[in-house]
Amino acid sequence: MAREELGSDQVRRTLRRLAHEIIEQAEALEDLALVGIRTRGVTLAERLADNIEQLGDIRPPVGALDVTLYRDDLDRGGGARVRLQKTALPFSCAGKDIILVDDVLYTGRTVRAALAALVNFGRPRRVRLAVAVDRGGHELPVRADYVGRNLDVRPDERVRVFLEESDGQDAIIVQDSPNFKKFRYSPGEIETRAEAPEESS
Amino acid sequence: MKPEPFQRKDLLSIRDLSPGEILFLLDLTDSFREVNEREIKKVPSLRGKTVVNLFFEPSTRTRTSFEIAGKRLSADVINITASASATKKGETLRDTARNVEAMATDVVVVRHPASGAPTYLAAELGCGVVNAGDGMHEHPTQALLDLYTIREHKKEFAGLNVSIVGDIARSRVARSNIVALRKLGANVMICGPSTMLPAEAESLGAEVTTNVDEAIEWSDVLMALRIQLERGAGTAFPSAREYAATYGITRKRLQGAKRDLLIMHPGPINRGVEMSPDVADGPFSVILEQVEYGVACRMGILYLLSGHRGEESPPDVGGAEEPSAGEKAGERRAKDAVAH
């Protein structure tokens, strides 16, 4: 089974709020650059950039980071299964105010790998982290500076962030373990929350 | 045809691979190319892994390519060449390889004059084995980098006309390329004097001609092979000059070629024999691109073969092979101790 934690309107409002927070805390909007972690993080970074452009009249550049080669779990079978993609940073990180963007913060290992990758592209002035969901269970001392939603889920559950560009629909879903792999976004399989979502936010 | 994950312990031949696996390896090459274009051309993914280049034949390009590939992935790369190895003192291939593995090696890259030597080692060793050219059999990474280079320029393989000119019968590069190209739907024509054409050309699915002008006119891609005097090519024709006059790719001969012909060569080139210098350095030539993409291709292979161990079944399998299973378990424990 799968249950919906956030619907499409809520996802849109959440991203808008994150954009507001990023603008509010930026020292200079011109130095801001967003770096998404592949795959969903890149889409989220593009969305945040759109929102920042609407609110602040300046669109920060967006880069894409593939952290596969920086992971510490190659021996655990990551090698052949993960499809390696390209890193594409159309700017130098030197002196930039970088916002790293990912969909779900869980163990923190992806973020650690991303930080290791990032320093190869110049020395950023500052790096902060924005995530759509922080699900807890961190295994490294990593925290997010901008969080869309904190979710308290069991270790055997999986949090999925679906986005219109890749999945046809914006939603944040929690799945039970048996469906991890085959699950695609389909409204029929998703149980919408009965209680008003405002209460939990 | 869709890419499908490559999950083998070894890369021994193109013949073993499915078309999907080949496409997977080409896509992986593409991803690693990006690393080679960075200012800092190094990623930490194989830190703590050891790659041994075990070369029983002279090689500059392939060995250097594997060495750079390993180093860009942060692996420790060690080169052993036959002239400086215990082989000179009479050690067998099996013993050399097992000693190398006992030093907690993760991947062994083998070049050997005997066809099948890497396959034999792959069965003997628990670590990953890459065939970097064995006798007259195969040279899979060369075919993969050639295919990647072709795809960069021609996009699709289906219906593409690729000719291979030279000593086909003695060439492992030709064999791997013919098999790979046929698997992906390209048309292959082989061309050379009849003394250099393999008896099994038809079963490989290649058209055959002895007329180089016909091959040039037909081709979208033309690969010229080096005349390998060390493999006895000298017995197949009267003189290198005669071969050059009849089969050498020259600018004059290319007048009948397609406008977007691609000229390839696996190197090293005998300038003025199989190819004239103005063609090798000319506008159709992608010879140096092949070398460039070779590093990315080999990074992909080393990356995959170093990562497979986590999925391996436990070593205690058979009762009949008790001692060797025990040995392997011991070796693996030693490796684990190093890894942690």
Coordinates of C-alpha atoms in Angstrom, one line a residue:
Chain A
M1 CA 0.0 0.0 0.0
A2 CA 0.9 3.6 -0.4
R3 CA -0.4 6.7 1.3
E4 CA -0.2 10.2 0.1
E5 CA 1.5 12.7 2.5
L6 CA 1.3 15.7 0.2
G7 CA -0.8 16.4 -2.8
S8 CA 0.1 18.4 -5.8
D9 CA -1.1 21.8 -4.5
Q10 CA 0.8 21.2 -1.3
V11 CA 4.0 20.3 -3.1
R12 CA 3.7 23.5 -5.1
R13 CA 3.1 25.7 -2.0
T14 CA 6.0 23.9 -0.2
L15 CA 8.4 24.7 -3.0
R16 CA 7.3 28.3 -3.0
R17 CA 7.9 28.5 0.7
L18 CA 11.4 27.1 0.3
A19 CA 12.2 29.6 -2.4
H20 CA 11.0 32.4 -0.1
E21 CA 13.3 31.1 2.7
I22 CA 16.3 30.8 0.3
I23 CA 15.8 34.3 -0.9
E24 CA 15.4 35.6 2.6
Q25 CA 18.6 34.1 3.8
A26 CA 20.7 34.8 0.7
E27 CA 23.4 37.4 1.1
A28 CA 23.5 38.2 -2.6
L29 CA 21.1 36.7 -5.0
E30 CA 23.7 37.0 -7.8
D31 CA 26.0 34.5 -6.1
L32 CA 23.3 32.0 -5.6
A33 CA 23.5 28.7 -7.5
L34 CA 21.4 25.6 -7.2
V35 CA 22.9 22.1 -7.5
G36 CA 20.4 19.2 -7.8
I37 CA 21.4 15.7 -7.0
R38 CA 20.3 13.3 -9.8
T39 CA 17.6 12.5 -10.6
R40 CA 14.7 14.1 -8.7
G41 CA 17.0 16.7 -7.0
V42 CA 17.7 18.3 -10.4
T43 CA 14.0 18.7 -11.2
L44 CA 13.4 20.2 -7.7
A45 CA 16.3 22.6 -8.3
E46 CA 14.8 23.7 -11.6
R47 CA 11.4 24.3 -9.8
L48 CA 13.1 26.2 -7.0
A49 CA 14.9 28.3 -9.6
D50 CA 11.6 29.1 -11.3
N51 CA 10.1 30.2 -8.0
I52 CA 13.1 32.3 -7.0
E53 CA 13.0 34.0 -10.4
Q54 CA 9.3 34.9 -9.9
L55 CA 9.9 36.2 -6.4
G56 CA 13.4 37.8 -6.8
D57 CA 13.6 38.7 -10.5
I58 CA 16.8 36.7 -10.9
R59 CA 17.1 33.1 -11.9
P60 CA 20.0 31.3 -10.2
P61 CA 21.9 28.9 -12.4
V62 CA 21.1 25.2 -11.9
G63 CA 23.6 22.4 -12.1
A64 CA 23.2 18.6 -11.9
L65 CA 25.4 16.4 -9.8
D66 CA 25.7 12.6 -10.1
V67 CA 27.2 11.4 -6.9
T68 CA 27.4 7.7 -7.8
L69 CA 31.2 7.7 -8.1
Y70 CA 31.6 9.3 -4.7
R71 CA 29.4 6.8 -2.8
D72 CA 30.9 4.6 -0.1
D73 CA 28.6 1.6 -0.8
L74 CA 29.9 0.4 -4.2
D75 CA 30.7 -3.0 -2.6
R76 CA 27.1 -3.3 -1.5
G77 CA 26.0 -3.9 -5.1
G78 CA 25.6 -0.3 -6.1
G79 CA 28.0 -0.8 -9.1
A80 CA 25.9 -2.5 -11.8
R81 CA 22.5 -1.5 -10.6
V82 CA 22.8 2.3 -10.4
R83 CA 22.7 3.9 -13.8
L84 CA 25.6 6.4 -13.8
Q85 CA 24.6 9.7 -15.3
K86 CA 26.6 12.8 -16.1
T87 CA 27.5 15.6 -13.8
A88 CA 26.8 18.9 -15.5
L89 CA 27.7 22.1 -13.7
P90 CA 27.5 25.0 -16.1
F91 CA 29.3 27.3 -13.6
S92 CA 32.3 27.2 -11.4
C93 CA 31.5 26.7 -7.7
A94 CA 34.3 29.0 -6.6
G95 CA 32.9 31.8 -4.4
K96 CA 29.3 30.7 -5.0
D97 CA 26.5 30.4 -2.5
I98 CA 25.4 26.9 -3.3
I99 CA 22.1 25.3 -2.4
L100 CA 22.3 21.6 -2.7
V101 CA 18.9 20.1 -3.6
D102 CA 17.7 16.6 -3.1
D103 CA 14.3 15.0 -2.8
V104 CA 14.6 12.9 0.4
L105 CA 17.1 13.2 3.3
Y106 CA 17.5 9.8 4.9
T107 CA 20.9 8.4 5.9
G108 CA 22.9 11.5 4.8
R109 CA 25.3 9.4 2.8
T110 CA 24.2 10.9 -0.5
V111 CA 24.8 14.4 0.9
R112 CA 28.2 13.4 2.1
A113 CA 29.0 12.1 -1.4
A114 CA 27.6 15.3 -2.9
L115 CA 29.8 17.4 -0.8
A116 CA 32.9 15.4 -1.8
A117 CA 32.0 15.8 -5.4
L118 CA 31.2 19.5 -5.2
V119 CA 34.7 20.5 -4.0
N120 CA 36.2 19.2 -7.2
F121 CA 34.5 22.0 -9.1
G122 CA 35.9 24.9 -7.1
R123 CA 35.7 26.1 -3.6
P124 CA 32.2 27.4 -2.8
R125 CA 31.8 30.2 -0.3
R126 CA 29.0 28.4 1.4
V127 CA 26.9 25.2 0.8
R128 CA 23.5 24.7 2.2
L129 CA 21.0 21.9 1.8
A130 CA 17.4 22.0 0.7
V131 CA 15.3 18.8 0.7
A132 CA 11.6 18.1 -0.1
V133 CA 11.4 15.6 2.8
D134 CA 13.5 14.9 5.8
R135 CA 12.5 11.4 7.0
G136 CA 15.0 11.2 9.9
G137 CA 17.2 8.1 10.4
H138 CA 20.4 10.0 9.7
E139 CA 23.6 7.9 9.9
L140 CA 25.9 10.9 9.5
P141 CA 26.0 14.3 11.1
V142 CA 24.0 16.0 8.3
R143 CA 21.0 18.2 8.6
A144 CA 19.0 20.2 6.0
D145 CA 18.8 24.0 6.1
Y146 CA 15.5 24.1 4.1
V147 CA 13.0 21.3 4.7
G148 CA 9.8 20.9 2.8
R149 CA 8.3 18.4 5.2
N150 CA 9.5 16.4 8.1
L151 CA 8.0 12.9 8.0
D152 CA 8.1 10.3 10.7
V153 CA 8.1 6.9 8.9
R154 CA 9.2 3.4 9.8
P155 CA 12.6 2.1 8.5
D156 CA 10.8 -0.4 6.2
E157 CA 8.8 2.3 4.5
R158 CA 10.0 4.3 1.6
V159 CA 9.3 7.9 0.9
R160 CA 8.9 8.8 -2.7
V161 CA 8.8 12.3 -4.2
F162 CA 6.9 12.3 -7.5
L163 CA 7.2 15.2 -9.8
E164 CA 5.1 16.2 -12.8
E165 CA 8.1 16.3 -15.1
S166 CA 9.1 12.7 -14.5
D167 CA 6.0 11.1 -13.0
G168 CA 3.1 13.1 -14.5
Q169 CA 2.0 14.3 -11.1
D170 CA 3.4 16.1 -8.0
A171 CA 3.0 14.1 -4.8
I172 CA 4.9 12.9 -1.8
I173 CA 4.1 9.2 -1.1
V174 CA 5.0 6.7 1.6
Q175 CA 5.1 3.1 0.4
D176 CA 5.3 -0.2 2.2
S177 CA 8.4 -2.3 1.4
P178 CA 6.9 -5.0 -0.9
N179 CA 6.1 -2.4 -3.6
F180 CA 9.5 -0.6 -3.5
K181 CA 10.5 -1.4 -7.1
K182 CA 7.4 -1.8 -9.2
F183 CA 5.6 1.3 -7.8
R184 CA 4.8 4.0 -10.3
Y185 CA 2.6 6.9 -9.6
S186 CA -1.0 5.8 -10.1
P187 CA -3.9 7.4 -8.2
G188 CA -5.8 4.1 -7.8
E189 CA -3.1 2.6 -5.6
I190 CA -2.8 5.6 -3.4
E191 CA -4.7 6.2 -0.2
T192 CA -5.3 9.9 0.4
R193 CA -5.0 11.1 4.0
A194 CA -8.4 11.3 5.7
E195 CA -7.5 14.0 8.2
A196 CA -6.9 17.6 7.1
P197 CA -3.3 18.0 6.1
E198 CA -3.0 21.4 7.7
E199 CA -3.0 19.8 11.2
S200 CA 0.2 17.9 10.6
S201 CA 2.2 20.7 9.0
Chain B
M1 CA 17.4 -3.0 -28.3
K2 CA 17.6 -1.6 -24.8
P3 CA 20.6 -1.5 -22.4
E4 CA 20.6 -4.2 -19.8
P5 CA 22.9 -4.2 -16.7
F6 CA 26.2 -5.9 -17.0
Q7 CA 26.6 -8.1 -13.9
R8 CA 29.4 -10.4 -14.9
K9 CA 32.5 -11.1 -12.9
D10 CA 34.8 -10.8 -15.9
L11 CA 34.9 -9.2 -19.4
L12 CA 36.4 -11.9 -21.6
S13 CA 34.8 -11.6 -25.0
I14 CA 32.2 -9.7 -27.0
R15 CA 30.7 -13.0 -28.1
D16 CA 29.5 -13.6 -24.5
L17 CA 27.6 -10.3 -24.3
S18 CA 24.0 -9.6 -25.2
P19 CA 23.3 -6.6 -27.4
G20 CA 21.8 -5.0 -24.3
E21 CA 24.9 -5.4 -22.3
I22 CA 27.0 -3.8 -25.1
L23 CA 24.7 -0.8 -25.1
F24 CA 24.9 -0.6 -21.3
L25 CA 28.7 -0.5 -21.6
L26 CA 28.5 2.2 -24.3
D27 CA 26.2 4.3 -22.1
L28 CA 28.6 3.9 -19.1
T29 CA 31.5 5.0 -21.3
D30 CA 29.5 8.2 -22.0
S31 CA 29.1 8.9 -18.3
F32 CA 32.8 8.4 -17.6
R33 CA 33.8 10.7 -20.5
E34 CA 32.4 13.5 -18.5
V35 CA 34.9 12.8 -15.7
N36 CA 37.8 13.0 -18.2
E37 CA 36.6 16.4 -19.3
R38 CA 36.8 17.9 -15.8
E39 CA 39.6 20.1 -14.6
I40 CA 40.2 17.6 -11.7
K41 CA 40.0 14.2 -13.6
K42 CA 39.7 12.0 -10.6
V43 CA 36.9 10.4 -8.6
P44 CA 37.3 8.3 -5.4
S45 CA 35.0 5.4 -6.4
L46 CA 37.8 2.7 -6.5
R47 CA 39.8 4.0 -3.5
G48 CA 41.4 1.0 -1.8
K49 CA 40.9 -1.2 -4.8
T50 CA 43.9 -2.8 -6.6
V51 CA 44.1 -3.3 -10.4
V52 CA 46.9 -5.3 -11.8
N53 CA 47.9 -5.0 -15.5
L54 CA 49.4 -8.4 -16.3
F55 CA 50.9 -8.0 -19.8
F56 CA 52.6 -10.9 -21.6
E57 CA 52.9 -9.0 -24.8
P58 CA 54.2 -5.5 -25.6
S59 CA 51.6 -2.8 -25.4
T60 CA 51.7 1.0 -24.9
R61 CA 48.2 2.2 -25.7
T62 CA 46.1 -0.4 -24.0
R63 CA 48.2 -0.7 -20.9
T64 CA 48.5 3.0 -20.5
S65 CA 44.8 3.4 -21.1
F66 CA 43.9 0.8 -18.4
E67 CA 46.5 2.4 -16.1
I68 CA 45.0 5.9 -16.5
A69 CA 41.5 4.6 -16.2
G70 CA 42.3 2.9 -12.9
K71 CA 44.1 5.9 -11.5
R72 CA 41.3 8.3 -12.4
L73 CA 39.0 6.1 -10.4
S74 CA 41.6 6.2 -7.5
A75 CA 42.5 2.5 -7.7
D76 CA 46.1 1.5 -7.1
V77 CA 47.3 0.3 -10.4
I78 CA 50.3 -2.1 -10.7
N79 CA 51.9 -3.1 -14.1
I80 CA 53.6 -6.4 -14.6
T81 CA 55.2 -7.1 -17.9
A82 CA 56.3 -10.6 -19.0
S83 CA 59.9 -9.6 -19.6
A84 CA 60.3 -8.4 -16.0
S85 CA 58.2 -11.1 -14.4
A86 CA 58.8 -14.5 -12.8
T87 CA 57.6 -16.0 -16.1
K88 CA 61.2 -15.6 -17.2
K89 CA 62.2 -17.8 -14.3
G90 CA 59.8 -20.5 -15.4
E91 CA 56.6 -19.7 -13.4
T92 CA 53.4 -20.9 -15.0
L93 CA 50.6 -18.4 -15.9
R94 CA 48.3 -20.0 -13.3
D95 CA 50.9 -19.5 -10.5
T96 CA 51.7 -16.0 -11.5
A97 CA 48.0 -15.1 -11.5
R98 CA 47.2 -16.8 -8.3
N99 CA 50.1 -15.0 -6.6
V100 CA 48.8 -11.7 -7.9
E101 CA 45.4 -12.5 -6.6
A102 CA 46.8 -13.5 -3.2
M103 CA 48.0 -9.9 -2.8
A104 CA 44.3 -8.9 -2.5
T105 CA 43.9 -7.8 -6.1
D106 CA 40.4 -6.8 -7.2
V107 CA 40.8 -6.8 -11.0
V108 CA 43.4 -8.4 -13.2
V109 CA 43.8 -7.0 -16.7
V110 CA 45.4 -9.7 -18.9
R111 CA 47.1 -9.5 -22.3
H112 CA 48.5 -12.8 -23.5
P113 CA 49.7 -14.3 -26.8
A114 CA 47.6 -17.4 -26.2
S115 CA 44.0 -17.3 -27.2
G116 CA 41.8 -18.2 -24.2
A117 CA 44.4 -17.3 -21.5
P118 CA 42.1 -14.8 -19.8
T119 CA 39.2 -17.2 -19.9
Y120 CA 41.4 -19.8 -18.2
L121 CA 42.4 -17.3 -15.5
A122 CA 38.8 -16.1 -15.0
A123 CA 37.9 -19.7 -14.0
E124 CA 40.9 -20.0 -11.7
L125 CA 40.6 -16.6 -9.9
G126 CA 38.0 -15.1 -7.7
C127 CA 38.8 -11.6 -8.7
G128 CA 37.6 -9.9 -11.9
V129 CA 39.5 -10.6 -15.1
V130 CA 39.5 -8.3 -18.1
N131 CA 40.7 -9.6 -21.5
A132 CA 43.0 -6.9 -22.9
G133 CA 43.8 -9.0 -26.0
D134 CA 44.4 -12.7 -26.2
G135 CA 46.2 -14.2 -29.2
M136 CA 44.0 -14.2 -32.3
H137 CA 40.9 -14.5 -30.2
E138 CA 39.3 -11.2 -28.9
H139 CA 40.1 -7.7 -27.7
P140 CA 36.7 -6.7 -26.2
T141 CA 37.6 -3.3 -24.8
Q142 CA 39.0 -2.2 -28.2
A143 CA 35.7 -3.2 -29.8
L144 CA 33.7 -1.3 -27.2
L145 CA 35.7 1.9 -27.6
D146 CA 35.4 1.5 -31.4
L147 CA 31.7 1.1 -31.2
Y148 CA 31.4 4.1 -28.9
T149 CA 33.4 6.2 -31.4
I150 CA 31.1 5.1 -34.2
R151 CA 28.0 5.8 -32.2
E152 CA 29.3 9.3 -31.4
H153 CA 29.4 10.1 -35.1
K154 CA 26.7 7.9 -36.7
K155 CA 24.2 7.7 -33.8
E156 CA 22.7 4.3 -34.9
F157 CA 24.2 0.9 -35.8
A158 CA 21.3 -0.5 -37.7
G159 CA 22.0 -0.6 -41.4
L160 CA 25.4 1.1 -41.0
N161 CA 28.1 -0.2 -43.4
V162 CA 31.4 -0.9 -41.7
S163 CA 34.3 -2.4 -43.5
I164 CA 37.5 -3.8 -41.9
V165 CA 40.6 -3.8 -44.1
G166 CA 43.7 -5.8 -43.4
D167 CA 44.8 -9.0 -41.8
I168 CA 41.4 -10.1 -40.6
A169 CA 42.3 -13.8 -39.9
R170 CA 45.0 -12.9 -37.4
S171 CA 43.3 -10.0 -35.8
R172 CA 41.6 -10.1 -32.4
V173 CA 40.4 -6.5 -32.9
A174 CA 38.6 -7.5 -36.1
R175 CA 37.0 -10.5 -34.5
S176 CA 35.7 -8.6 -31.6
N177 CA 34.5 -5.7 -33.8
I178 CA 32.7 -8.0 -36.3
V179 CA 30.8 -9.8 -33.6
A180 CA 29.9 -6.6 -31.8
L181 CA 28.8 -4.8 -34.9
R182 CA 26.7 -7.7 -36.1
K183 CA 25.0 -7.9 -32.7
L184 CA 24.0 -4.3 -33.0
G185 CA 22.6 -4.6 -36.5
A186 CA 25.4 -3.1 -38.6
N187 CA 26.5 -4.6 -41.9
V188 CA 30.2 -5.7 -41.9
M189 CA 32.4 -6.2 -44.9
I190 CA 35.9 -7.6 -44.5
C191 CA 38.6 -6.8 -47.1
G192 CA 42.1 -8.0 -47.6
P193 CA 44.2 -10.5 -49.7
S194 CA 42.6 -13.9 -49.6
T195 CA 45.6 -15.1 -47.5
M196 CA 44.5 -12.8 -44.7
L197 CA 40.7 -13.5 -44.7
P198 CA 39.4 -16.0 -42.1
A199 CA 37.8 -19.2 -43.2
E200 CA 34.8 -18.5 -40.9
A201 CA 33.9 -15.2 -42.5
E202 CA 30.4 -16.3 -43.4
S203 CA 29.6 -17.7 -40.0
L204 CA 30.6 -14.3 -38.5
G205 CA 28.0 -12.7 -40.8
A206 CA 30.4 -10.6 -42.7
E207 CA 30.6 -9.9 -46.4
V208 CA 33.9 -10.6 -48.0
T209 CA 35.8 -8.8 -50.7
T210 CA 39.4 -8.7 -51.9
N211 CA 38.8 -5.3 -53.7
V212 CA 39.6 -2.4 -51.4
D213 CA 38.0 0.2 -53.8
E214 CA 34.7 -1.7 -53.5
A215 CA 35.0 -1.7 -49.7
I216 CA 35.7 2.0 -49.6
E217 CA 32.8 2.9 -51.9
W218 CA 30.4 0.8 -49.8
S219 CA 31.5 2.1 -46.4
D220 CA 30.1 4.5 -43.8
V221 CA 33.0 3.5 -41.5
L222 CA 36.3 2.0 -42.5
M223 CA 38.7 0.4 -40.1
A224 CA 42.2 -0.3 -41.3
L225 CA 44.2 -2.8 -39.3
R226 CA 47.8 -2.9 -38.6
I227 CA 49.9 -5.4 -40.5
Q228 CA 51.1 -7.5 -37.7
L229 CA 54.5 -8.9 -38.8
E230 CA 55.0 -10.4 -35.3
R231 CA 52.0 -12.6 -35.9
G232 CA 53.3 -13.9 -39.2
A233 CA 51.6 -11.5 -41.5
G234 CA 54.8 -11.4 -43.6
T235 CA 54.0 -14.8 -45.0
A236 CA 50.6 -13.6 -46.4
F237 CA 52.0 -11.2 -49.0
P238 CA 55.2 -10.7 -50.9
S239 CA 56.2 -7.4 -49.4
A240 CA 54.9 -4.5 -47.3
R241 CA 55.3 -2.3 -50.3
E242 CA 53.1 -4.5 -52.4
Y243 CA 50.5 -4.7 -49.6
A244 CA 50.6 -0.8 -49.4
A245 CA 50.1 -0.5 -53.2
T246 CA 47.2 -2.9 -53.3
Y247 CA 45.4 -2.4 -49.9
G248 CA 46.8 0.7 -48.4
I249 CA 44.2 3.4 -47.7
T250 CA 45.4 6.5 -49.5
R251 CA 43.8 9.9 -50.3
K252 CA 43.6 8.9 -53.9
R253 CA 41.7 5.8 -53.1
L254 CA 39.2 7.8 -50.9
Q255 CA 38.0 9.8 -53.9
G256 CA 35.2 7.2 -54.4
A257 CA 34.2 7.4 -50.7
K258 CA 31.1 8.8 -49.0
R259 CA 31.4 12.4 -47.9
D260 CA 31.0 11.5 -44.2
L261 CA 33.2 8.4 -44.2
L262 CA 34.8 7.7 -40.8
I263 CA 38.4 6.3 -40.9
M264 CA 39.5 4.3 -37.9
H265 CA 42.6 2.5 -36.8
P266 CA 43.2 0.6 -33.5
G267 CA 46.9 1.6 -33.5
P268 CA 49.8 1.5 -33.7
I269 CA 49.8 2.7 -37.3
N270 CA 52.4 1.5 -39.8
R271 CA 52.3 4.8 -41.7
G272 CA 52.6 4.3 -45.4
V273 CA 51.7 0.6 -45.2
E274 CA 48.0 0.1 -44.3
M275 CA 47.3 3.8 -44.3
S276 CA 49.1 6.8 -45.7
P277 CA 50.0 9.7 -43.3
D278 CA 47.6 12.2 -45.0
V279 CA 44.7 9.8 -44.4
A280 CA 45.7 9.0 -40.8
D281 CA 45.9 12.8 -40.0
G282 CA 43.1 13.8 -42.5
P283 CA 39.6 15.0 -42.0
F284 CA 37.9 11.6 -42.0
S285 CA 40.2 10.2 -39.3
V286 CA 38.9 9.7 -35.7
I287 CA 41.9 7.7 -34.6
L288 CA 42.8 9.9 -31.7
E289 CA 39.2 10.1 -30.6
Q290 CA 39.3 6.3 -30.3
V291 CA 42.2 6.6 -27.9
E292 CA 40.5 9.3 -25.9
Y293 CA 37.3 7.3 -25.5
G294 CA 39.3 4.2 -24.7
V295 CA 40.1 5.6 -21.2
A296 CA 36.4 6.3 -20.4
C297 CA 35.4 2.8 -21.7
R298 CA 38.0 1.1 -19.5
M299 CA 37.0 3.2 -16.5
G300 CA 33.5 1.8 -16.9
I301 CA 34.8 -1.8 -17.1
L302 CA 37.1 -1.4 -14.0
Y303 CA 34.3 0.3 -12.1
L304 CA 31.8 -2.6 -12.8
L305 CA 34.2 -5.4 -12.2
S306 CA 35.4 -3.9 -8.9
G307 CA 31.9 -3.5 -7.6
H308 CA 30.6 -7.0 -8.3
R309 CA 31.9 -8.7 -5.2
G310 CA 29.1 -7.5 -2.9
E311 CA 26.7 -9.7 -4.9
E312 CA 28.8 -12.8 -4.9
S313 CA 27.4 -16.0 -3.4
P314 CA 29.2 -17.3 -0.3
P315 CA 32.4 -19.2 -1.0
D316 CA 31.4 -22.5 0.7
V317 CA 29.5 -24.1 -2.1
G318 CA 30.7 -27.5 -3.2
G319 CA 31.8 -30.5 -1.1
A320 CA 33.9 -32.0 -3.9
E321 CA 36.2 -29.0 -4.2
E322 CA 36.6 -28.6 -0.5
P323 CA 40.3 -27.5 -0.5
S324 CA 40.1 -25.0 -3.2
A325 CA 36.9 -23.6 -1.7
G326 CA 38.6 -23.3 1.6
E327 CA 41.5 -21.5 0.0
K328 CA 39.3 -19.1 -1.8
A329 CA 37.5 -18.4 1.5
G330 CA 40.8 -17.7 3.1
E331 CA 41.8 -15.3 0.3
R332 CA 38.6 -13.5 0.6
R333 CA 38.9 -13.1 4.3
A334 CA 42.4 -11.6 3.7
K335 CA 40.9 -9.2 1.2
D336 CA 38.1 -8.3 3.6
A337 CA 40.6 -7.6 6.3
V338 CA 42.4 -5.2 3.9
A339 CA 39.1 -3.6 2.9
H340 CA 38.0 -2.7 6.4

